[in-house]
Coordinates of C-alpha atoms and ligand atoms in Angstrom, one line a residue:
X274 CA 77.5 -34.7 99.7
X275 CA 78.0 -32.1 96.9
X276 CA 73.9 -32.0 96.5
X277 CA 73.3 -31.2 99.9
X278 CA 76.0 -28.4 99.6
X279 CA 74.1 -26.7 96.4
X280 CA 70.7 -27.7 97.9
X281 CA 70.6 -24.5 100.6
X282 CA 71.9 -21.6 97.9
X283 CA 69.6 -22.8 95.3
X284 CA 66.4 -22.3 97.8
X285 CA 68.0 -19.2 98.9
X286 CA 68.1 -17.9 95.4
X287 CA 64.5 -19.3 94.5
X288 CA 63.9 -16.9 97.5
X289 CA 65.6 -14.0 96.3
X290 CA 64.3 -14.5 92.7
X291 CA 61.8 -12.1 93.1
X292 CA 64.0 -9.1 94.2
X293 CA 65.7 -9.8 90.4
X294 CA 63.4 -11.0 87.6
X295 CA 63.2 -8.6 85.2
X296 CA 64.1 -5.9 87.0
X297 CA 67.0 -4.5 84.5
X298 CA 68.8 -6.4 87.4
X299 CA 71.4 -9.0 89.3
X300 CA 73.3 -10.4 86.7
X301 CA 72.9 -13.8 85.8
X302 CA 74.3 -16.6 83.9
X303 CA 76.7 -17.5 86.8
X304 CA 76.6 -21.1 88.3
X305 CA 77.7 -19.9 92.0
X306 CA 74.7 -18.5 93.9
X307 CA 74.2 -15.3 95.0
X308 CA 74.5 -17.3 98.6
X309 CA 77.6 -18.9 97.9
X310 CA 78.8 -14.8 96.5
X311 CA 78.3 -13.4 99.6
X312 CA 79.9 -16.2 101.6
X313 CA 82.9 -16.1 99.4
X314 CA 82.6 -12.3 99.8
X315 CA 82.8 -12.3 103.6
X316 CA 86.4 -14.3 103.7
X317 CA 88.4 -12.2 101.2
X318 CA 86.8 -9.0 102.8
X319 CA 88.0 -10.5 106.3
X320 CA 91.6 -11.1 104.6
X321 CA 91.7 -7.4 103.3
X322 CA 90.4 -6.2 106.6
X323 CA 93.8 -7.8 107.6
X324 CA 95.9 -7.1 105.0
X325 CA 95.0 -3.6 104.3
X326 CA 95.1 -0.2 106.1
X327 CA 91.2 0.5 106.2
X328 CA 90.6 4.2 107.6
X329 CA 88.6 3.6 111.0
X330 CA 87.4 6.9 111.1
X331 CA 83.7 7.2 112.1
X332 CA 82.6 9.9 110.5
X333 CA 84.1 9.6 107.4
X334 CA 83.1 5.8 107.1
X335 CA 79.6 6.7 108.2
X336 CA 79.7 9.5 104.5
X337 CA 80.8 7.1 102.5
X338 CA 78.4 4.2 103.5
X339 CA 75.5 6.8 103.2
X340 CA 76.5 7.5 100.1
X341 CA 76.6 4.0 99.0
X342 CA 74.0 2.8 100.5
X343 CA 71.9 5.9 99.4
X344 CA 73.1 3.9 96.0
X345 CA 72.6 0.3 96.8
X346 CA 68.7 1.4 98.1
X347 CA 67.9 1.9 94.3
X348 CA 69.6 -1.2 92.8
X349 CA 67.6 -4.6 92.5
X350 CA 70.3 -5.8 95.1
X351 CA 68.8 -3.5 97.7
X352 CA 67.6 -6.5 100.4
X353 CA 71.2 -7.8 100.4
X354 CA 74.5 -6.6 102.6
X355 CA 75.9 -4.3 101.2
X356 CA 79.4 -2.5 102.8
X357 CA 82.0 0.3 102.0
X358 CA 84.9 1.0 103.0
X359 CA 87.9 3.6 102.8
X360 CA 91.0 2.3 102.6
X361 CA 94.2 4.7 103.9
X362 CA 95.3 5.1 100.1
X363 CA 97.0 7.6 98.3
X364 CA 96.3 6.0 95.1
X365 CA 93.4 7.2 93.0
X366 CA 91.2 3.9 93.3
X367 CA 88.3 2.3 94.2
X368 CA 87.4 -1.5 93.8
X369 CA 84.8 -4.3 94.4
X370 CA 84.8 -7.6 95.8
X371 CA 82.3 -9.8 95.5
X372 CA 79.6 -10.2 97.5
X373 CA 78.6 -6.4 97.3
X374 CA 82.0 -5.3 99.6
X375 CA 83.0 -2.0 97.9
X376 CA 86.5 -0.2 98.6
X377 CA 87.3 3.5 97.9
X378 CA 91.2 4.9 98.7
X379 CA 91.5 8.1 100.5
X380 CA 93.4 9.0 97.4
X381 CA 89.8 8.8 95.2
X382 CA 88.1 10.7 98.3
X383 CA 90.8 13.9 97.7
X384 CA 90.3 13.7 93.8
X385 CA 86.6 13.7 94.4
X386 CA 85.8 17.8 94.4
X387 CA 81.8 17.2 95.2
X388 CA 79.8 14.4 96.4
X389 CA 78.0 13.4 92.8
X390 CA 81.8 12.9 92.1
X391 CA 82.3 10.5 94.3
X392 CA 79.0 8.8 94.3
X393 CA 79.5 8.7 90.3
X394 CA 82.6 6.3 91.0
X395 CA 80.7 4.9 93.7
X396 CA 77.8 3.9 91.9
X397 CA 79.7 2.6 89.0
X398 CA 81.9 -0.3 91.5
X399 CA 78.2 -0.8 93.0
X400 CA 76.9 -1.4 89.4
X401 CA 79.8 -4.2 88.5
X402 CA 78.6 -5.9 92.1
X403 CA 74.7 -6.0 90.5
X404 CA 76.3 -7.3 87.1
X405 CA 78.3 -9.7 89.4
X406 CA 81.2 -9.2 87.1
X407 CA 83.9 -10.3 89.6
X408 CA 82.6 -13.4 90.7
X409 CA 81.6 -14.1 86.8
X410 CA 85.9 -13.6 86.3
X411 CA 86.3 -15.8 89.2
X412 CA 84.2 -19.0 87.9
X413 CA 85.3 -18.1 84.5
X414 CA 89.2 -19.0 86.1
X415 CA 88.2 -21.7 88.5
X416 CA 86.1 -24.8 88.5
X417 CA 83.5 -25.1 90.9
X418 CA 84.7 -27.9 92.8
X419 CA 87.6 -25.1 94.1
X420 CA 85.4 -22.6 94.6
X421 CA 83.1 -24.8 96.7
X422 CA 86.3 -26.3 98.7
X423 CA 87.0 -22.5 99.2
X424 CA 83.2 -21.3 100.7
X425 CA 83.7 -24.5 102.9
X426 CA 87.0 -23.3 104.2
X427 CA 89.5 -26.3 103.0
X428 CA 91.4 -24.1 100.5
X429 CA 92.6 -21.0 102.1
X430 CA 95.7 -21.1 99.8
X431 CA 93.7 -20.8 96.8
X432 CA 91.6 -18.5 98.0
X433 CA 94.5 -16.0 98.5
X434 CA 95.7 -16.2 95.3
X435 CA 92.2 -15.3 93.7
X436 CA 92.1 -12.3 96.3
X437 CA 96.0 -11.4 95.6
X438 CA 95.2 -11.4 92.0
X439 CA 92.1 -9.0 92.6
X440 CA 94.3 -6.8 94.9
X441 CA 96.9 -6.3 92.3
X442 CA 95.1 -5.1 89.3
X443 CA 95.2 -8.8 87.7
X444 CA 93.4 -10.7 85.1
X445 CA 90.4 -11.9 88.0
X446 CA 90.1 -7.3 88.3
X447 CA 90.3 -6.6 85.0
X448 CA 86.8 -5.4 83.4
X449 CA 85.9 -5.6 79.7
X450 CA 84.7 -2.7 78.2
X451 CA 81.2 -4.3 77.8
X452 CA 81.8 -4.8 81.9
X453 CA 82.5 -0.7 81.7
X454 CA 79.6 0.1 80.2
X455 CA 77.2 -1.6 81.4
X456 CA 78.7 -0.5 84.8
X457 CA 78.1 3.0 83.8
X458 CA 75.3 2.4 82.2
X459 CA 73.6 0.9 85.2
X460 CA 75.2 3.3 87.6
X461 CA 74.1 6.1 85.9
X462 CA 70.6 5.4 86.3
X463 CA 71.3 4.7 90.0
X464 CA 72.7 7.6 90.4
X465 CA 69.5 9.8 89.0
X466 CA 66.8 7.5 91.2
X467 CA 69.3 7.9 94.4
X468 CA 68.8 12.3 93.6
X469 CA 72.7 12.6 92.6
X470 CA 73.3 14.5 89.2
X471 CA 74.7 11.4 87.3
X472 CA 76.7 14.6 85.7
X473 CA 79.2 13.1 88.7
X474 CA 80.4 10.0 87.3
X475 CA 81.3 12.2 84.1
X476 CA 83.0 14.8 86.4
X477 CA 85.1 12.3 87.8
X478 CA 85.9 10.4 84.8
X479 CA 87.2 13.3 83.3
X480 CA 88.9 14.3 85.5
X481 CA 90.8 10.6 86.4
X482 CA 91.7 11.1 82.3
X483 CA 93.3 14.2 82.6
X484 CA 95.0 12.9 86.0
X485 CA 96.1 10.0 83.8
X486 CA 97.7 12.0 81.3
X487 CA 99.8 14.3 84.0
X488 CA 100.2 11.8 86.4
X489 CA 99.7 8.3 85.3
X490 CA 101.2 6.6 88.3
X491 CA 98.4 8.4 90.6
X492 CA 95.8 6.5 88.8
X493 CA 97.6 3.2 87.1
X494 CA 95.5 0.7 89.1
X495 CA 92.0 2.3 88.5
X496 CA 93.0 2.5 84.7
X497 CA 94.6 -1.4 85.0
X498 CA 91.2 -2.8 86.1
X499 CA 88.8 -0.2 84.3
X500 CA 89.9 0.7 80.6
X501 CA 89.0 4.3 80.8
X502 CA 88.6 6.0 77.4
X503 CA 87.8 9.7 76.0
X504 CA 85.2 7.1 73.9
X505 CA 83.5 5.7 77.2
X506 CA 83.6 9.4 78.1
X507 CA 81.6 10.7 75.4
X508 CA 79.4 7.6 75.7
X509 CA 78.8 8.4 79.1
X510 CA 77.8 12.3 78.1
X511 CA 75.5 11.2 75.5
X512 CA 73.5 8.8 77.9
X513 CA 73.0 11.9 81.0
X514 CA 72.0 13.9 77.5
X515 CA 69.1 11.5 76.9
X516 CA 68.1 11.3 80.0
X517 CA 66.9 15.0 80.0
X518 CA 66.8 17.2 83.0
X519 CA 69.3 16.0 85.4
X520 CA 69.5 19.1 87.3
X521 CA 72.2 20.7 89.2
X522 CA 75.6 19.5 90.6
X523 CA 74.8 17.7 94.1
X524 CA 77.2 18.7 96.7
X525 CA 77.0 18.4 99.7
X526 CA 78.5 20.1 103.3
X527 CA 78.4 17.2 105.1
X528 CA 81.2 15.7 102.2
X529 CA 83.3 18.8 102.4
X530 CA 83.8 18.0 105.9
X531 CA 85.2 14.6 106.1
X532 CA 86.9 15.2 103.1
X533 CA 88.9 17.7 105.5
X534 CA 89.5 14.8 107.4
X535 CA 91.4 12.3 104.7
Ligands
ZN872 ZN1 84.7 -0.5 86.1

């Protein structure tokens, strides 16, 4: 029974190996398949669709998925689903699921002064989806035999507490700062293949620190699930410094305009 449960996700994967092998890529070292991700993926993004106000807007949906998938395009994740959301917000925040679902609040969307802003913060959520850090949290807190009860839809319970826990700012959202960087680390290099100054993420950054210090209710969640630091800061500088030429700040029109609209 259990063997002919694994036996599809692990062809699947043999499949998709190709799109990942040592490509700088999909994180590995986790036992649930990138299959099984995206299935588990699908039913807590269906739960949030339910549980949370998500901005139905078309033209501001159709930015911020161009944005991300302008993103996704250059990650070694590119030839799976991939979808963004805005969720009505005022909170500055922006979170992942697995299973490459990716959530930014209208809150983040005012903050966000140009679009390298917001694809900085963009980029780096996309980058912790690649690194499959969530779902490496999730296995890390569950055994497989209630993650696999979950993907075949006999724990619905369970699986609310996992995405209750997520939604909160609790231990399953919580990054390490090896998580952080390698988040930034990947996102910036994204960000520069996808033609967006990577000098974005380090805008935005600074600017959620200095938000923090005025305002720290504004931004508590962001800062509960990613430890943001004046040292990941400079870190961040010092990497967009070695990459040379970067050029100038991307803005563009189009963002200005549905940012009218939050
Ligand atoms: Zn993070």
């Amino acid at each position: 029974m259990k063997s002919r449960h694994f036996l599809v996700p692990i062809l699947l994967l043999v499949a998709l190996g190709s799109a990942g092998c040592g490509s700088g890529g999909i994180g590995s070292g986790s036992s649930i398949s990138i299959e099984q991700e995206w299935q588990l993926g699908q039913q807590m993004a269906a739960q949030v669709a339910q549980q949370s106000q998500l901005n139905t807007d078309p033209q501001l949906n159709a930015y911020v998925r161009s944005v991300g998938e302008r993103i996704h395009a250059q990650t070694p994740m590119a030839n799976l689903p991939f979808h963004f959301y805005v969720v009505n917000d005022p909170s500055v925040n922006a979170f992942s699921l697995p299973g490459g679902h990716v959530y930014v609040n209208s809150g983040l969307i005012q903050q966000a002064d140009t679009a390298d802003m917001l694809a900085g913060v963009m980029a780096h959520e996309i980058s912790h989806n690649v690194a499959r850090h969530v779902v490496k949290k999730i296995e890390q807190e569950q055994t497989i035999s209630v993650i696999g009860s979950i993907l075949l839809g006999q724990n619905p319970n369970q699986m609310q507490t996992i995405l209750a826990n997520i939604l909160a700012g609790g231990a399953l959202a919580r990054f390490s700062r090896g998580d952080e960087k390698e988040a930034d680390d990947l996102g910036l290099g994204y960000l520069a293949k996808a033609g967006y100054n990577p000098n974005g993420m380090l805008k935005m950054f600074q600017k959620l620190l200095s938000l923090e210090k005025g305002s720290p209710n504004a931004v508590e969640k962001f800062f509960l699930d990613h430890p943001l630091t004046q040292d990941r800061i400079n870190d961040i500088s010092s990497r967009i410094q070695r990459m040379g030429n970067v050029g100038g700040t991307t803005d563009e029109p189009e963002y200005q305009a549905v940012r009218r609209r939050v």
